[in-house]
Amino acid sequence: MDKNFVLGIEIGGTFIRAGLVDRSFESFEFFKEKTSVLFEYQTIQDALKSFIRNYLARHFQGRLPAAISVGFPSAVDKTRRVVMSTPNIKGLDNLPVADILEEAFNIPTFVNRDVNFLVLYDMHTNKLEHNAIVLGFYIGTGFGNAVSINGKLLLGKNGAAAELGHIPAFGQTQPCGCGNRGCIEHFASGNYLVQLQQERFPDTDIQDMFLCHRDKPELINFVDYLSLPIATEINIFD
């Protein structure tokens, strides 16, 4: 075991990313793969164990790090050991990920919402740890949100606080992967931006859409949809 490194993994709706992180928070041996490829032929728990074994064999000479830390685009229970609900990835509901990986590798495993890890990183990088309130908004496959109050993450009663993408948009009834209807994430997310690109701007790479079409009503409306939950939360937390 090498106690100087932690293996960090982020499982997104589109990509799975991994990297070794040392005690100075520098990352090494970064790796990325499509999530759909990883989970195509195995159960999620078997695929995740295989991914970790293969990563350590290729990038860490088969050694074990001091710990494993995994972020999910999910609601995670308050113990931070069980992934409760994942709207954008099938098979990731009520999964005791920490128990599964600790049994497989015999090293500590930490599980959290991906955006909680992101806001902790941003707070560390920008020296915001001592700020009274920090709000993080992350537009990935969905719409991620994390809240820190006096340096501590807001978890909520059951561990699922700050699921801002799943507040209802007035008058909307489209089904959402979370099981509800009309969630703001349906209109304010990377998924929706991909849909816009495919339907309205098929000849423009998604990374160039705002460069080439920023005055188009569709993109102006997209930014408006993003602003609604963000402005709401800013007002709630003053």
Short mmCIF file of C-alpha atoms in Angstrom, two decimals, residues 25-222:
data_model
loop_
_atom_site.label_atom_id
_atom_site.label_comp_id
_atom_site.label_asym_id
_atom_site.label_seq_id
_atom_site.Cartn_x
_atom_site.Cartn_y
_atom_site.Cartn_z
CA PHE A 25 -3.66 17.73 -3.89
CA GLU A 26 -1.73 17.27 -7.13
CA SER A 27 -3.24 14.69 -9.47
CA PHE A 28 -1.35 12.13 -11.54
CA GLU A 29 -2.12 9.51 -14.14
CA PHE A 30 -5.48 10.94 -15.15
CA PHE A 31 -7.72 8.60 -17.13
CA LYS A 32 -11.12 9.00 -18.78
CA GLU A 33 -13.52 6.53 -20.39
CA LYS A 34 -17.14 6.60 -21.49
CA THR A 35 -19.41 5.49 -18.65
CA SER A 36 -21.66 3.57 -21.04
CA VAL A 37 -18.72 1.41 -22.19
CA LEU A 38 -17.76 0.59 -18.61
CA PHE A 39 -21.21 -0.57 -17.56
CA GLU A 40 -22.32 -2.19 -20.81
CA TYR A 41 -21.59 -5.87 -20.08
CA GLN A 42 -21.29 -6.12 -16.29
CA THR A 43 -23.21 -5.19 -13.18
CA ILE A 44 -22.21 -1.78 -11.91
CA GLN A 45 -20.44 -3.16 -8.84
CA ASP A 46 -18.42 -5.67 -10.91
CA ALA A 47 -17.60 -3.07 -13.54
CA LEU A 48 -16.42 -0.61 -10.90
CA LYS A 49 -14.17 -3.20 -9.23
CA SER A 50 -12.73 -4.21 -12.62
CA PHE A 51 -12.13 -0.58 -13.56
CA ILE A 52 -10.21 0.04 -10.31
CA ARG A 53 -8.11 -3.12 -10.67
CA ASN A 54 -7.25 -2.29 -14.29
CA TYR A 55 -6.44 1.33 -13.45
CA LEU A 56 -4.10 0.37 -10.59
CA ALA A 57 -2.41 -2.28 -12.75
CA ARG A 58 -1.80 0.20 -15.59
CA HIS A 59 -0.95 3.34 -13.63
CA PHE A 60 0.18 2.28 -10.14
CA GLN A 61 2.14 -0.95 -10.72
CA GLY A 62 -0.72 -2.88 -9.10
CA ARG A 63 -0.14 -1.22 -5.72
CA LEU A 64 -3.02 -0.09 -3.52
CA PRO A 65 -3.47 3.56 -2.56
CA ALA A 66 -4.25 4.68 0.98
CA ALA A 67 -7.94 5.04 0.13
CA ILE A 68 -10.50 5.25 -2.66
CA SER A 69 -12.83 8.21 -3.08
CA VAL A 70 -15.77 8.00 -5.49
CA GLY A 71 -18.12 10.77 -6.58
CA PHE A 72 -21.51 9.96 -8.10
CA PRO A 73 -24.12 12.12 -9.86
CA SER A 74 -26.52 10.81 -7.26
CA ALA A 75 -28.30 11.27 -4.01
CA VAL A 76 -26.07 9.65 -1.36
CA ASP A 77 -27.34 8.63 2.07
CA LYS A 78 -26.30 10.55 5.17
CA THR A 79 -23.72 7.93 6.16
CA ARG A 80 -22.02 8.67 2.79
CA ARG A 81 -21.74 4.94 2.07
CA VAL A 82 -24.84 4.13 0.02
CA VAL A 83 -25.78 5.57 -3.39
CA MET A 84 -29.54 6.01 -3.12
CA SER A 85 -30.74 7.37 -6.46
CA THR A 86 -29.07 8.19 -9.79
CA PRO A 87 -31.45 9.62 -12.41
CA ASN A 88 -28.98 9.54 -15.34
CA ILE A 89 -27.42 6.06 -14.84
CA LYS A 90 -29.40 2.84 -14.52
CA GLY A 91 -28.50 0.32 -11.83
CA LEU A 92 -27.08 2.81 -9.33
CA ASP A 93 -29.94 2.89 -6.84
CA ASN A 94 -29.61 1.72 -3.21
CA LEU A 95 -26.09 0.43 -3.86
CA PRO A 96 -23.77 0.12 -0.79
CA VAL A 97 -20.71 1.23 -2.76
CA ALA A 98 -18.40 1.82 0.22
CA ASP A 99 -19.05 -1.67 1.61
CA ILE A 100 -18.57 -3.29 -1.81
CA LEU A 101 -15.22 -1.60 -2.49
CA GLU A 102 -13.87 -1.97 1.04
CA GLU A 103 -14.59 -5.69 0.91
CA ALA A 104 -12.92 -5.99 -2.50
CA PHE A 105 -9.77 -3.93 -1.77
CA ASN A 106 -9.54 -3.82 2.04
CA ILE A 107 -8.83 -0.08 2.13
CA PRO A 108 -11.06 2.82 3.25
CA THR A 109 -13.58 4.01 0.67
CA PHE A 110 -15.32 7.38 0.71
CA VAL A 111 -18.50 8.07 -1.28
CA ASN A 112 -20.16 11.39 -1.95
CA ARG A 113 -22.09 13.36 -4.51
CA ASP A 114 -19.74 14.41 -7.30
CA VAL A 115 -20.66 18.06 -6.87
CA ASN A 116 -19.78 17.94 -3.17
CA PHE A 117 -16.27 16.90 -4.13
CA LEU A 118 -16.22 19.60 -6.79
CA VAL A 119 -17.18 22.37 -4.39
CA LEU A 120 -14.59 21.16 -1.84
CA TYR A 121 -11.96 21.31 -4.59
CA ASP A 122 -13.06 24.80 -5.64
CA MET A 123 -13.07 25.98 -2.04
CA HIS A 124 -9.55 24.66 -1.51
CA THR A 125 -8.22 26.02 -4.81
CA ASN A 126 -9.74 29.48 -4.31
CA LYS A 127 -9.14 29.62 -0.54
CA LEU A 128 -12.84 29.80 0.30
CA GLU A 129 -12.83 27.31 3.20
CA HIS A 130 -13.57 29.98 5.79
CA ASN A 131 -16.34 31.73 3.90
CA ALA A 132 -19.71 31.62 5.67
CA ILE A 133 -21.60 30.39 2.60
CA VAL A 134 -20.35 28.92 -0.67
CA LEU A 135 -22.74 27.83 -3.41
CA GLY A 136 -21.52 25.62 -6.25
CA PHE A 137 -23.41 25.18 -9.53
CA TYR A 138 -22.14 22.61 -12.03
CA ILE A 139 -23.62 22.04 -15.46
CA GLY A 140 -22.68 18.54 -16.59
CA THR A 141 -24.94 15.84 -17.96
CA GLY A 142 -27.47 17.21 -15.47
CA PHE A 143 -27.55 20.25 -13.19
CA GLY A 144 -25.39 19.81 -10.08
CA ASN A 145 -25.47 21.88 -6.91
CA ALA A 146 -23.56 21.85 -3.63
CA VAL A 147 -23.74 24.11 -0.58
CA SER A 148 -21.13 24.73 2.12
CA ILE A 149 -22.03 26.61 5.31
CA ASN A 150 -19.21 27.64 7.65
CA GLY A 151 -16.90 25.15 5.96
CA LYS A 152 -19.27 22.18 6.24
CA LEU A 153 -21.25 20.60 3.41
CA LEU A 154 -25.03 20.87 3.67
CA LEU A 155 -26.25 17.27 3.60
CA GLY A 156 -29.87 17.58 4.73
CA LYS A 157 -31.97 15.23 6.82
CA ASN A 158 -31.38 12.18 4.60
CA GLY A 159 -28.16 13.24 2.87
CA ALA A 160 -29.84 14.45 -0.32
CA ALA A 161 -29.81 18.24 0.17
CA ALA A 162 -29.10 20.62 -2.74
CA GLU A 163 -30.66 18.55 -5.54
CA LEU A 164 -31.37 21.86 -7.24
CA GLY A 165 -31.81 20.33 -10.70
CA HIS A 166 -34.92 18.54 -9.50
CA ILE A 167 -37.00 21.47 -8.35
CA PRO A 168 -40.16 21.70 -10.48
CA ALA A 169 -40.49 24.25 -13.27
CA PHE A 170 -43.92 25.86 -13.30
CA GLY A 171 -46.23 24.52 -16.00
CA GLN A 172 -43.86 21.77 -17.19
CA THR A 173 -44.80 18.08 -17.16
CA GLN A 174 -41.96 16.29 -18.95
CA PRO A 175 -40.93 13.08 -17.12
CA CYS A 176 -37.54 13.18 -15.41
CA GLY A 177 -35.17 10.32 -14.67
CA CYS A 178 -35.67 10.96 -10.95
CA GLY A 179 -39.32 9.84 -11.25
CA ASN A 180 -40.90 13.29 -11.01
CA ARG A 181 -42.16 15.56 -13.78
CA GLY A 182 -41.16 19.02 -14.92
CA CYS A 183 -37.76 19.20 -13.18
CA ILE A 184 -35.73 22.27 -14.11
CA GLU A 185 -32.85 19.95 -15.09
CA HIS A 186 -34.90 18.97 -18.14
CA PHE A 187 -34.23 22.48 -19.54
CA ALA A 188 -31.09 23.55 -17.65
CA SER A 189 -28.47 20.83 -18.19
CA GLY A 190 -25.86 19.48 -20.54
CA ASN A 191 -28.35 16.90 -21.79
CA TYR A 192 -30.69 19.67 -22.92
CA LEU A 193 -27.82 21.56 -24.56
CA VAL A 194 -26.91 18.42 -26.54
CA GLN A 195 -30.56 18.12 -27.59
CA LEU A 196 -30.54 21.75 -28.78
CA GLN A 197 -27.35 21.19 -30.73
CA GLN A 198 -28.72 18.10 -32.46
CA GLU A 199 -32.10 19.62 -33.30
CA ARG A 200 -31.26 23.26 -34.08
CA PHE A 201 -27.50 23.54 -34.74
CA PRO A 202 -26.38 20.17 -36.15
CA ASP A 203 -23.53 21.70 -38.16
CA THR A 204 -21.94 23.39 -35.13
CA ASP A 205 -19.83 21.57 -32.55
CA ILE A 206 -21.40 21.86 -29.12
CA GLN A 207 -18.31 23.63 -27.77
CA ASP A 208 -18.79 26.38 -30.38
CA MET A 209 -22.53 26.92 -29.98
CA PHE A 210 -22.32 30.07 -27.86
CA LEU A 211 -19.47 31.41 -29.96
CA CYS A 212 -21.46 31.06 -33.18
CA HIS A 213 -25.10 31.38 -32.07
CA ARG A 214 -25.15 33.35 -28.81
CA ASP A 215 -27.93 35.67 -30.07
CA LYS A 216 -30.28 32.83 -30.99
CA PRO A 217 -33.45 32.69 -28.84
CA GLU A 218 -32.90 29.02 -28.02
CA LEU A 219 -29.58 29.72 -26.32
CA ILE A 220 -30.84 32.87 -24.63
CA ASN A 221 -33.71 30.80 -23.19
CA PHE A 222 -31.23 28.14 -22.07
#
